[in-house]
Amino acid sequence: MSNLAEQFNNPQMGQSSFQNTGGALAQASASREMEEVKGQIFMAKQFPRNVFQAEQRVLDTCKRPALAQTAMYSYPKGGTKVTGPSIRLAEAIAQNWGNLSYGIQELEQRNGESVAKAFCWDLETNVRQEKVFTVKHAIGTKKGLKQLTDPRDIYEKVANDGARRLRSCILGVIPGDIVDKAVVQCTETLAGNSKGPLKDRIASMLKGFKDHYRVTQEMVETKFGYNADSFSEYDYVELLNIANSLKDNMSKVEDWFPKDDAKNQSSGLGEAFKEEQKPEVKQDAPNDIPIEQSELSLE
């Protein structure tokens, strides 16, 4: 009798065989993952990082204007402003620091939510940071919560929520002085960026705020307390930090530019339009004679 026939005649035997097969597959998968980890640790021990070279690679990377523009974020909290390295800068530091294993893993999906894990592991020093979090399969809209059913939307939601945890894990493993030096270098790169005049760069930034977040120039000027013509390199960097914060969902538009400010702003174009719509008041000729009658009498 074949094994298939035996399983059909004896269901318990088939179930036991399936469980044994599943256990064997799980054991093989765990064994393969263990071997991969051992291989990574072995390579890290064979080729340890040169701290000075790694630091120089990090600083050289921070000299790129494209990275420096997305290196920092900021958001208001408790009446103060919180700033720090963005996920883009954290990933750049990790790539150049070397011998790190980091990423985001989705552990399971259940009842409209996902359980995920963000981690960063220094394979040389065996220092590890790990954060397990839950992500609801929903996004907030003007009409309320919208449930996500498309696997791609769920993946993007998990990756977006996990980015902040991953940043925290990476910065928890990388030495703090290296991170501080990278931030300083990015600030210097932005200050010395000669890619166009400052006036043009600020105008482009203001246009981006208006097109993407409906934040007008008047709202930005109200926040800073002076006209955009007086903005300096420092103000340009602060605008970049706010834009990065909004892009990474670290803060909301209302945190920086309250809606009340927009309501109180008056449009110069609207005032000019009102002036044009006012009726003209005709001046009467002397002796209270209308202009038309006066001209006729002169004839």
Short mmCIF file of C-alpha atoms in Angstrom, two decimals, residues 1 6 24 55-56 58 71 76-77 115 141-142 145 157 174 183 216 241 254 275 295:
data_model
loop_
_atom_site.label_atom_id
_atom_site.label_comp_id
_atom_site.label_asym_id
_atom_site.label_seq_id
_atom_site.Cartn_x
_atom_site.Cartn_y
_atom_site.Cartn_z
CA MET A 1 0.00 0.00 0.00
CA GLU A 6 -2.19 4.78 4.19
CA ALA A 24 11.27 19.56 9.68
CA GLU A 55 34.25 58.09 10.44
CA GLN A 56 35.85 59.72 7.40
CA VAL A 58 30.50 59.14 7.09
CA ALA A 71 19.53 64.96 6.94
CA PRO A 76 7.26 71.28 17.87
CA LYS A 77 6.73 69.69 21.27
CA VAL A 115 3.16 43.03 14.21
CA THR A 141 -8.57 60.71 6.07
CA LYS A 142 -10.92 63.70 6.23
CA LEU A 145 -10.24 55.98 9.15
CA LYS A 157 2.11 51.54 5.92
CA ILE A 174 26.17 54.12 16.33
CA VAL A 183 24.97 66.53 11.85
CA THR A 216 1.34 80.36 1.84
CA ASN A 241 13.97 70.63 8.54
CA GLU A 254 -1.05 72.49 11.92
CA GLU A 275 -11.21 98.61 -4.62
CA GLU A 295 -21.59 121.05 -21.06
#
